[in-house]
Amino acid sequence: DAAFSGSPFTTVAAPFAVDITNSHYYAVSTDGSPAVCGDRPVKLEVLPEAISYQWLKDGVNAPGESTGQIYNATANGVYSARVVTSSQTTVVTNQVSINQSALPDPPRVAAPDSMCTGQQLYLAASPGQGGTTCNWYSDQTISVPFFAGRVLPYTPNGTTTMYVKSLNSMTGCESSTRVPVTIQALPLPPVPVTTGGGTFCSAAIYQLRATCA
C-alpha cells in the first residue's frame, strides 16, 4: 500500500512487514551434524542475531522452548525459523532436516585373556543389533578410534585394555557403552638347554635330554 502526495511521481510508502526467505538469516546445526543419535539433541541456531524468533518444525511452531535464537531439536523433522529483523521485516530461514536414529546395542567380543608377548593374534568383535561394524578405542574417553572394523590384528607387548563400540556406518551412531577387552601379555619361556649330541653310529640308540626352565 502507498499514499500519493503532490506530484504523481512522488510517493510516501506506508510501513509494512512481508514474510520472505532471506539468505542473510539461516538456521545451522552448530554441533556439526544433523543426525540425532538416541535422545541426544541437535543444537540449531539462527545467525545473525534478530529481534525475535519462532522456530518451525514441518511448517508449524516447534514444540518446547522455540522462541529463542537457539533451539534444541530432539525429533525427526524439517526445521526453520521465522525471525523479525531490526528493520521490522519478517523473514524465514533456510530449512534443516533432522534425522533421528536408534543407538546400536553393545558389541560382543571374542578374545583370549592372555597370550605370549610378541605373538600376533586376531581379536574378533560382532556389532550388536542395529550396528554394522565396530570402533576400537585405546581408553574410555578418547573420541577417535585407533581401528575400525570387526577383526583387529594385535600383537601385545604388555598387558593392555582396549574398548570396543558398535557403529552403524549409515547413521554414524555408536552404542552408548564401550566394552572393555583386556589382554595379558605373558613372557616367552627361555630357550631350552640340550645335552648330548655328537657323533652317532648307524642303528644305535641314543637318549637326548633338554632342560626347560
Short mmCIF file of C-alpha atoms in Angstrom, two decimals:
data_model
loop_
_atom_site.label_atom_id
_atom_site.label_comp_id
_atom_site.label_asym_id
_atom_site.label_seq_id
_atom_site.Cartn_x
_atom_site.Cartn_y
_atom_site.Cartn_z
CA ASP A 1 0.00 0.00 0.00
CA ALA A 2 1.24 3.55 -0.78
CA ALA A 3 -0.10 7.10 -0.22
CA PHE A 4 0.34 9.60 -3.11
CA SER A 5 1.24 13.24 -2.33
CA GLY A 6 1.86 16.21 -4.66
CA SER A 7 3.33 15.12 -7.97
CA PRO A 8 2.16 11.73 -9.23
CA PHE A 9 5.85 10.79 -9.29
CA THR A 10 6.26 11.33 -5.54
CA THR A 11 5.11 8.58 -3.19
CA VAL A 12 5.24 8.00 0.57
CA ALA A 13 5.15 4.29 1.38
CA ALA A 14 3.34 3.13 4.48
CA PRO A 15 5.40 0.71 6.68
CA PHE A 16 4.59 -2.98 6.31
CA ALA A 17 6.13 -6.41 7.01
CA VAL A 18 6.38 -9.19 4.49
CA ASP A 19 7.13 -12.89 5.01
CA ILE A 20 10.02 -13.82 2.71
CA THR A 21 13.01 -16.14 2.60
CA ASN A 22 16.20 -14.22 3.31
CA SER A 23 19.62 -15.78 2.87
CA HIS A 24 21.11 -13.37 5.45
CA TYR A 25 19.26 -15.29 8.18
CA TYR A 26 19.74 -19.02 8.34
CA ALA A 27 19.43 -22.00 10.66
CA VAL A 28 22.54 -24.09 11.16
CA SER A 29 23.43 -27.26 13.04
CA THR A 30 26.01 -25.88 15.45
CA ASP A 31 27.28 -29.27 16.69
CA GLY A 32 28.39 -30.29 13.21
CA SER A 33 25.86 -32.97 12.31
CA PRO A 34 22.12 -33.08 11.56
CA ALA A 35 21.98 -36.69 12.80
CA VAL A 36 20.28 -37.35 16.14
CA CYS A 37 21.65 -40.46 17.85
CA GLY A 38 19.29 -41.75 20.52
CA ASP A 39 17.86 -38.87 22.54
CA ARG A 40 20.82 -36.53 22.02
CA PRO A 41 19.53 -33.12 20.86
CA VAL A 42 20.88 -31.25 17.85
CA LYS A 43 21.60 -27.60 18.61
CA LEU A 44 20.22 -25.22 15.94
CA GLU A 45 20.99 -21.52 15.89
CA VAL A 46 19.79 -18.54 13.86
CA LEU A 47 22.54 -16.23 12.63
CA PRO A 48 22.91 -13.28 12.73
CA GLU A 49 21.02 -12.08 15.80
CA ALA A 50 17.47 -10.83 15.25
CA ILE A 51 14.77 -9.16 17.38
CA SER A 52 12.50 -12.18 17.80
CA TYR A 53 12.37 -15.82 16.76
CA GLN A 54 9.83 -18.58 16.20
CA TRP A 55 11.21 -21.99 15.35
CA LEU A 56 9.17 -24.13 12.96
CA LYS A 57 9.03 -27.89 12.64
CA ASP A 58 7.47 -29.20 9.44
CA GLY A 59 5.99 -25.77 8.81
CA VAL A 60 4.29 -25.26 12.19
CA ASN A 61 5.52 -23.91 15.53
CA ALA A 62 8.09 -26.27 17.01
CA PRO A 63 7.37 -27.81 20.43
CA GLY A 64 9.11 -26.76 23.63
CA GLU A 65 11.25 -23.64 24.04
CA SER A 66 11.06 -22.46 20.44
CA THR A 67 11.23 -18.65 20.64
CA GLY A 68 14.94 -18.15 21.25
CA GLN A 69 17.95 -17.77 18.99
CA ILE A 70 18.97 -21.37 19.81
CA TYR A 71 16.70 -24.40 19.58
CA ASN A 72 17.49 -27.99 20.62
CA ALA A 73 15.86 -30.42 18.19
CA THR A 74 15.18 -33.91 19.55
CA ALA A 75 12.88 -35.39 16.89
CA ASN A 76 12.89 -36.06 13.16
CA GLY A 77 11.62 -33.22 11.03
CA VAL A 78 12.38 -30.25 8.81
CA TYR A 79 13.28 -27.19 10.88
CA SER A 80 13.42 -23.49 10.03
CA ALA A 81 12.80 -20.26 11.89
CA ARG A 82 10.65 -17.17 11.33
CA VAL A 83 12.50 -14.11 12.62
CA VAL A 84 11.83 -10.39 12.87
CA THR A 85 14.82 -8.29 11.87
CA SER A 86 15.95 -4.94 13.24
CA SER A 87 14.11 -3.30 10.32
CA GLN A 88 10.85 -4.96 11.48
CA THR A 89 10.85 -7.30 8.49
CA THR A 90 9.75 -10.89 8.96
CA VAL A 91 11.97 -13.40 7.20
CA VAL A 92 12.09 -17.19 7.09
CA THR A 93 15.40 -19.04 7.24
CA ASN A 94 16.55 -21.96 5.16
CA GLN A 95 15.47 -25.44 6.23
CA VAL A 96 17.48 -28.07 8.13
CA SER A 97 16.44 -31.74 8.09
CA ILE A 98 17.00 -33.65 11.33
CA ASN A 99 17.21 -37.46 11.20
CA GLN A 100 16.88 -39.38 14.46
CA SER A 101 18.32 -42.90 14.69
CA ALA A 102 18.38 -45.55 17.42
CA LEU A 103 21.66 -46.44 19.09
CA PRO A 104 23.03 -49.89 18.25
CA ASP A 105 23.47 -52.43 21.03
CA PRO A 106 26.97 -53.00 22.51
CA PRO A 107 29.23 -55.41 20.61
CA ARG A 108 30.24 -58.97 21.53
CA VAL A 109 34.00 -59.56 21.60
CA ALA A 110 35.84 -62.88 21.27
CA ALA A 111 39.37 -62.60 22.67
CA PRO A 112 41.68 -64.71 24.87
CA ASP A 113 42.52 -63.48 28.35
CA SER A 114 46.25 -63.87 27.73
CA MET A 115 48.80 -64.66 25.06
CA CYS A 116 52.55 -64.65 24.59
CA THR A 117 54.35 -61.35 24.21
CA GLY A 118 55.19 -60.51 20.61
CA GLN A 119 52.90 -63.12 19.06
CA GLN A 120 50.12 -61.81 16.81
CA LEU A 121 46.50 -62.74 17.29
CA TYR A 122 43.20 -61.57 15.88
CA LEU A 123 40.52 -60.09 18.11
CA ALA A 124 37.01 -60.50 16.73
CA ALA A 125 34.08 -58.22 17.59
CA SER A 126 30.49 -58.63 16.41
CA PRO A 127 28.40 -55.44 16.38
CA GLY A 128 25.21 -55.51 18.42
CA GLN A 129 21.74 -55.19 16.95
CA GLY A 130 21.50 -52.07 14.81
CA GLY A 131 25.26 -51.93 14.22
CA THR A 132 27.18 -52.65 11.03
CA THR A 133 30.81 -52.59 12.25
CA CYS A 134 32.90 -51.76 15.32
CA ASN A 135 35.20 -48.99 16.55
CA TRP A 136 38.19 -49.77 18.78
CA TYR A 137 39.45 -47.21 21.33
CA SER A 138 42.61 -47.07 23.41
CA ASP A 139 40.78 -45.77 26.50
CA GLN A 140 37.30 -44.99 27.82
CA THR A 141 37.22 -41.29 26.99
CA ILE A 142 39.17 -40.72 23.78
CA SER A 143 36.86 -39.72 20.91
CA VAL A 144 38.85 -41.03 17.93
CA PRO A 145 39.15 -44.81 17.44
CA PHE A 146 42.54 -46.29 16.60
CA PHE A 147 40.92 -49.01 14.46
CA ALA A 148 37.60 -49.50 12.67
CA GLY A 149 36.42 -52.99 11.73
CA ARG A 150 35.29 -56.31 13.10
CA VAL A 151 38.67 -58.06 13.25
CA LEU A 152 41.68 -56.37 14.87
CA PRO A 153 45.20 -57.78 14.24
CA TYR A 154 47.00 -57.31 17.53
CA THR A 155 50.49 -58.02 18.85
CA PRO A 156 50.76 -57.44 22.61
CA ASN A 157 53.92 -56.12 24.22
CA GLY A 158 52.38 -55.78 27.66
CA THR A 159 49.06 -56.15 29.43
CA THR A 160 46.60 -53.86 27.64
CA THR A 161 42.94 -52.88 27.98
CA MET A 162 41.11 -51.53 24.94
CA TYR A 163 37.45 -50.67 24.38
CA VAL A 164 35.01 -51.52 21.59
CA LYS A 165 31.78 -49.86 20.43
CA SER A 166 29.20 -50.92 17.86
CA LEU A 167 28.80 -48.47 14.97
CA ASN A 168 26.05 -48.03 12.41
CA SER A 169 28.04 -46.72 9.45
CA MET A 170 24.86 -45.47 7.73
CA THR A 171 23.69 -43.22 10.57
CA GLY A 172 27.03 -42.56 12.30
CA CYS A 173 25.55 -43.63 15.65
CA GLU A 174 27.57 -45.69 18.15
CA SER A 175 26.47 -47.84 21.08
CA SER A 176 26.21 -45.95 24.36
CA THR A 177 28.73 -48.15 26.20
CA ARG A 178 32.27 -49.30 25.44
CA VAL A 179 33.02 -52.98 26.03
CA PRO A 180 36.45 -53.43 27.70
CA VAL A 181 38.86 -56.04 26.35
CA THR A 182 41.92 -56.86 28.47
CA ILE A 183 44.79 -58.91 27.06
CA GLN A 184 47.51 -60.11 29.45
CA ALA A 185 50.87 -60.48 27.71
CA LEU A 186 52.80 -63.45 29.08
CA PRO A 187 56.61 -63.55 28.85
CA LEU A 188 58.12 -66.06 26.46
CA PRO A 189 59.86 -69.03 28.16
CA PRO A 190 63.66 -69.20 27.88
CA VAL A 191 65.30 -71.25 25.16
CA PRO A 192 65.78 -74.85 26.40
CA VAL A 193 69.29 -76.21 27.10
CA THR A 194 70.10 -79.51 25.38
CA THR A 195 72.68 -82.09 26.43
CA GLY A 196 74.13 -84.97 24.47
CA GLY A 197 74.71 -85.00 20.80
CA GLY A 198 77.96 -85.62 18.99
CA THR A 199 78.75 -88.46 16.61
CA PHE A 200 76.21 -91.25 16.23
CA CYS A 201 76.72 -94.75 14.93
CA SER A 202 74.18 -96.09 12.48
CA ALA A 203 71.34 -98.10 14.06
CA ALA A 204 72.47 -97.17 17.60
CA ILE A 205 70.00 -95.78 20.10
CA TYR A 206 70.91 -92.63 21.99
CA GLN A 207 69.00 -90.57 24.52
CA LEU A 208 68.92 -86.76 24.16
CA ARG A 209 67.95 -84.55 27.07
CA ALA A 210 66.57 -81.00 27.08
CA THR A 211 66.26 -78.89 30.21
CA CYS A 212 63.38 -76.42 30.12
CA ALA A 213 63.33 -73.57 32.61
#
